[in-house]
Short mmCIF file of C-alpha atoms in Angstrom, two decimals:
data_model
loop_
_atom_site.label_atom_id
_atom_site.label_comp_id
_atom_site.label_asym_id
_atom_site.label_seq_id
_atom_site.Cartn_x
_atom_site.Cartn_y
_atom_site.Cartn_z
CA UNK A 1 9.28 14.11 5.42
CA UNK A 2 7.97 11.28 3.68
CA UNK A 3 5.55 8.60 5.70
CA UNK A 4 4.66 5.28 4.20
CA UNK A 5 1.70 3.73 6.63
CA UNK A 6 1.03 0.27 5.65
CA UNK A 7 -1.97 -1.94 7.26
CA UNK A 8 -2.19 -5.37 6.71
CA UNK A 9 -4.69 -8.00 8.34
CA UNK A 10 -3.53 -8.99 12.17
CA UNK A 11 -1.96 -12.13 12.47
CA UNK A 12 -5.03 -14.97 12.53
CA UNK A 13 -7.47 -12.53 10.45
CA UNK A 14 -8.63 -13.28 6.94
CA UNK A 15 -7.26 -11.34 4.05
CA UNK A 16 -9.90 -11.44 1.57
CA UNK A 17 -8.21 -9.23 -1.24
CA UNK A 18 -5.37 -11.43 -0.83
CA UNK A 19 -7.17 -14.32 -1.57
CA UNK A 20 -9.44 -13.22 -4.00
CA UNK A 21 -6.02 -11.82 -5.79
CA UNK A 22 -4.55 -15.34 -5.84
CA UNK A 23 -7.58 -16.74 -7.26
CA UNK A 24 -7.47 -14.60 -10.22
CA UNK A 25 -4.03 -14.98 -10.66
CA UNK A 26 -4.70 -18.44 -11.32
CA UNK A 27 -7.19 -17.45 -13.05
CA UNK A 28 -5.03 -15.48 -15.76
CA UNK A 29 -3.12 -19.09 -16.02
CA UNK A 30 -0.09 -18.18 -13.73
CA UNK A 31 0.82 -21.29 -12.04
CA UNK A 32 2.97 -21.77 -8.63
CA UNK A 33 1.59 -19.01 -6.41
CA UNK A 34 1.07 -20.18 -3.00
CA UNK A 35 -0.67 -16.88 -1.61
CA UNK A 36 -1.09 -13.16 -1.93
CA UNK A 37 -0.80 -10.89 0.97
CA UNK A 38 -3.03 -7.78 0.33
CA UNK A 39 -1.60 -4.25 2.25
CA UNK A 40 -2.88 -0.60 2.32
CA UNK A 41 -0.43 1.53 1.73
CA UNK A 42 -0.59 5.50 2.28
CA UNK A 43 2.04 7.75 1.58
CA UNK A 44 2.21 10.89 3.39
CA UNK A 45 4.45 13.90 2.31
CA UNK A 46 4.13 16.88 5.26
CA UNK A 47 6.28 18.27 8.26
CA UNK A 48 4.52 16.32 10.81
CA UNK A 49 6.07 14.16 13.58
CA UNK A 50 6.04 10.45 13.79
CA UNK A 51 3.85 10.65 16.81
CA UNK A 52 1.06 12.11 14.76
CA UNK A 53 1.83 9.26 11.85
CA UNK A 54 0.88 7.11 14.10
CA UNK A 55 -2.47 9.03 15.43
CA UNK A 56 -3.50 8.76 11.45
CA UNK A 57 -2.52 5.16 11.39
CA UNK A 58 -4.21 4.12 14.61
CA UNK A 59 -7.00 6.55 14.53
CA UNK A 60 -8.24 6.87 11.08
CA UNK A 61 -6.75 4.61 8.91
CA UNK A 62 -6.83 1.02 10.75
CA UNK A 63 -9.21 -1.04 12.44
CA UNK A 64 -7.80 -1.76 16.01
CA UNK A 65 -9.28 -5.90 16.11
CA UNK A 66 -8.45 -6.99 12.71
CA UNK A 67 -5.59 -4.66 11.23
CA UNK A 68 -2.02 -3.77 12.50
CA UNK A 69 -0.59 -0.74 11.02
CA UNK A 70 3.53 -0.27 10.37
CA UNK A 71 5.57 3.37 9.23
CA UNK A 72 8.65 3.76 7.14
CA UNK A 73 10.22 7.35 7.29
CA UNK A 74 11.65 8.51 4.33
CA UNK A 75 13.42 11.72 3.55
CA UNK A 76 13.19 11.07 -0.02
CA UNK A 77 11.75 8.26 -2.15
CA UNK A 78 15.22 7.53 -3.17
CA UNK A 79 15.41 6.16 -0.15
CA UNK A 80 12.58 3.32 -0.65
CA UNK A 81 13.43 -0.01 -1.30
CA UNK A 82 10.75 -2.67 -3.08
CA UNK A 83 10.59 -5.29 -0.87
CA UNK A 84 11.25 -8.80 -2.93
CA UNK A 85 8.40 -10.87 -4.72
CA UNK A 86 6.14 -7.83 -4.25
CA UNK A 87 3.81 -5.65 -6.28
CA UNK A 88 3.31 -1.76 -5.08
CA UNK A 89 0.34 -0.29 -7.38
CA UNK A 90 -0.10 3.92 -7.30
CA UNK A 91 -2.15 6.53 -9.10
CA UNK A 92 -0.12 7.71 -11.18
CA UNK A 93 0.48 11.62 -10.50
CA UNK A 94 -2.33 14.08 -11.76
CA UNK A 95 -4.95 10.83 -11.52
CA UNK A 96 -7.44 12.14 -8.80
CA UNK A 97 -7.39 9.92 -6.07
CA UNK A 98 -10.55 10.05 -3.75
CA UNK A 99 -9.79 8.41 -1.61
CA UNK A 100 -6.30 10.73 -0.64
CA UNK A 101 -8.71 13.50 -0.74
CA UNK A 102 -10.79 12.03 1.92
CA UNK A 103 -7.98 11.18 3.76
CA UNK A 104 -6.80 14.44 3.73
CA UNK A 105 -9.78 15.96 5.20
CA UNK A 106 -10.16 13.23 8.24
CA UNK A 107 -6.01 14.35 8.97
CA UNK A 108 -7.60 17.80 9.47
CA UNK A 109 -10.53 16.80 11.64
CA UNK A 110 -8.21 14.90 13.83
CA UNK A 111 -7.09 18.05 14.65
CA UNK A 112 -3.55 18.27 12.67
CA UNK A 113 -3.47 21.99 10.65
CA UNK A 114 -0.28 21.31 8.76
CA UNK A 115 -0.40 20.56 4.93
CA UNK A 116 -0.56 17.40 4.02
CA UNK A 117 -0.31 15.36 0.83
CA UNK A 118 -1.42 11.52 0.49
CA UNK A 119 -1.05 9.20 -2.10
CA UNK A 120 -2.94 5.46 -1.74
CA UNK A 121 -1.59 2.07 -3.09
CA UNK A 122 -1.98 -1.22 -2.45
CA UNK A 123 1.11 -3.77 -1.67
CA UNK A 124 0.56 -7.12 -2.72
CA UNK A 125 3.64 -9.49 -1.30
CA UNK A 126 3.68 -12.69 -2.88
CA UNK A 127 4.76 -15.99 -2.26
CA UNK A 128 5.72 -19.30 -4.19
CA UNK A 129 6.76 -20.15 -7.28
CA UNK A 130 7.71 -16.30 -8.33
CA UNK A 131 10.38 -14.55 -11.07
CA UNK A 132 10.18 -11.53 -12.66
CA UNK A 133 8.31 -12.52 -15.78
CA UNK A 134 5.24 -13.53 -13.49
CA UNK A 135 5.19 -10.44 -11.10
CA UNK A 136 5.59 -8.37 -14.60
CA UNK A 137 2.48 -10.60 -15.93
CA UNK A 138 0.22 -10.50 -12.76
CA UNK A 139 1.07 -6.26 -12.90
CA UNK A 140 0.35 -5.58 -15.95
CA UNK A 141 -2.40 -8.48 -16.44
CA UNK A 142 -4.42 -8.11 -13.38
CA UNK A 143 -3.45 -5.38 -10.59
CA UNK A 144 -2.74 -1.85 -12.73
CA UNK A 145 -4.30 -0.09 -15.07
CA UNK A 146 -1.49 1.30 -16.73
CA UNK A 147 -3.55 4.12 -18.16
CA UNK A 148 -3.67 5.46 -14.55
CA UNK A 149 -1.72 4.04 -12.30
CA UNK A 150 1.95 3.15 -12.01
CA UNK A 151 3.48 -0.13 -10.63
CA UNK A 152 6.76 -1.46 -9.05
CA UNK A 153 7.87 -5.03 -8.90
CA UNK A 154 10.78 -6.72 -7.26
#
């Protein structure tokens, strides 16, 4: 089974990557962007239920004030949609990924043996003035580095 745990900033909580991402977007001369909304994102592949997603999610990957966390179950990633006017960057596969690694390890000291993978990326949902020539411009311009990591627009 395939988990996607995204966290995001709680409703009335700054979202300083966000920001700071729609600052440099105007900053690379793309006009019309109202705001960036900046979300975790942390793919889990493993036969694990989706009662222990959510330990992860609540436990180890989100703060409880600021952050709310959300799952999408997946049997395969055929099944994923890109949600529209929306960035998804990955590693891209063989690119060691730390922080996966670490993540992996906390999953085990929370007390879940089964094997786990995890993948990290960040979400970056967009609004305004937005086509496909400026979410291909702000990806390839400003959020991946092509040379390692992979990136998905709608």
């Amino acid at each position: 089974m395939i988990f996607e745990i995204e966290i995001k900033s709680k409703e009335g909580f700054a979202n300083p990557q966000g920001i700071h991402t729609a600052a440099d977007i105007k900053g690379i001369g793309i006009k019309g962007i109202q705001s960036v909304n900046y979300i975790s994102v942390y793919r889990i592949s493993a036969d694990i239920s989706l009662k222990q997603t959510e330990l992860i999610a609540r436990e180890l990957l989100s703060d409880k004030i600021t952050e709310e966390f959300y799952i999408k179950q997946y049997a395969s990633l055929n099944e994923k949609k890109i949600e529209k006017n929306s960035i998804e960057v990955w590693y891209k596969s063989g690119v060691t990924d730390t922080v996966s690694e670490s993540v992996v390890k906390a999953i085990r000291d929370l007390g879940i043996e089964e094997e786990v993978a995890v993948k990290t990326g960040k979400k970056y949902s967009l609004k305004g003035e937005i086509n496909f020539s400026k979410l291909e411009k702000i990806a390839t311009k400003l959020l991946a580095n092509t040379l390692i990591q992979e990136y998905l627009i709608k």
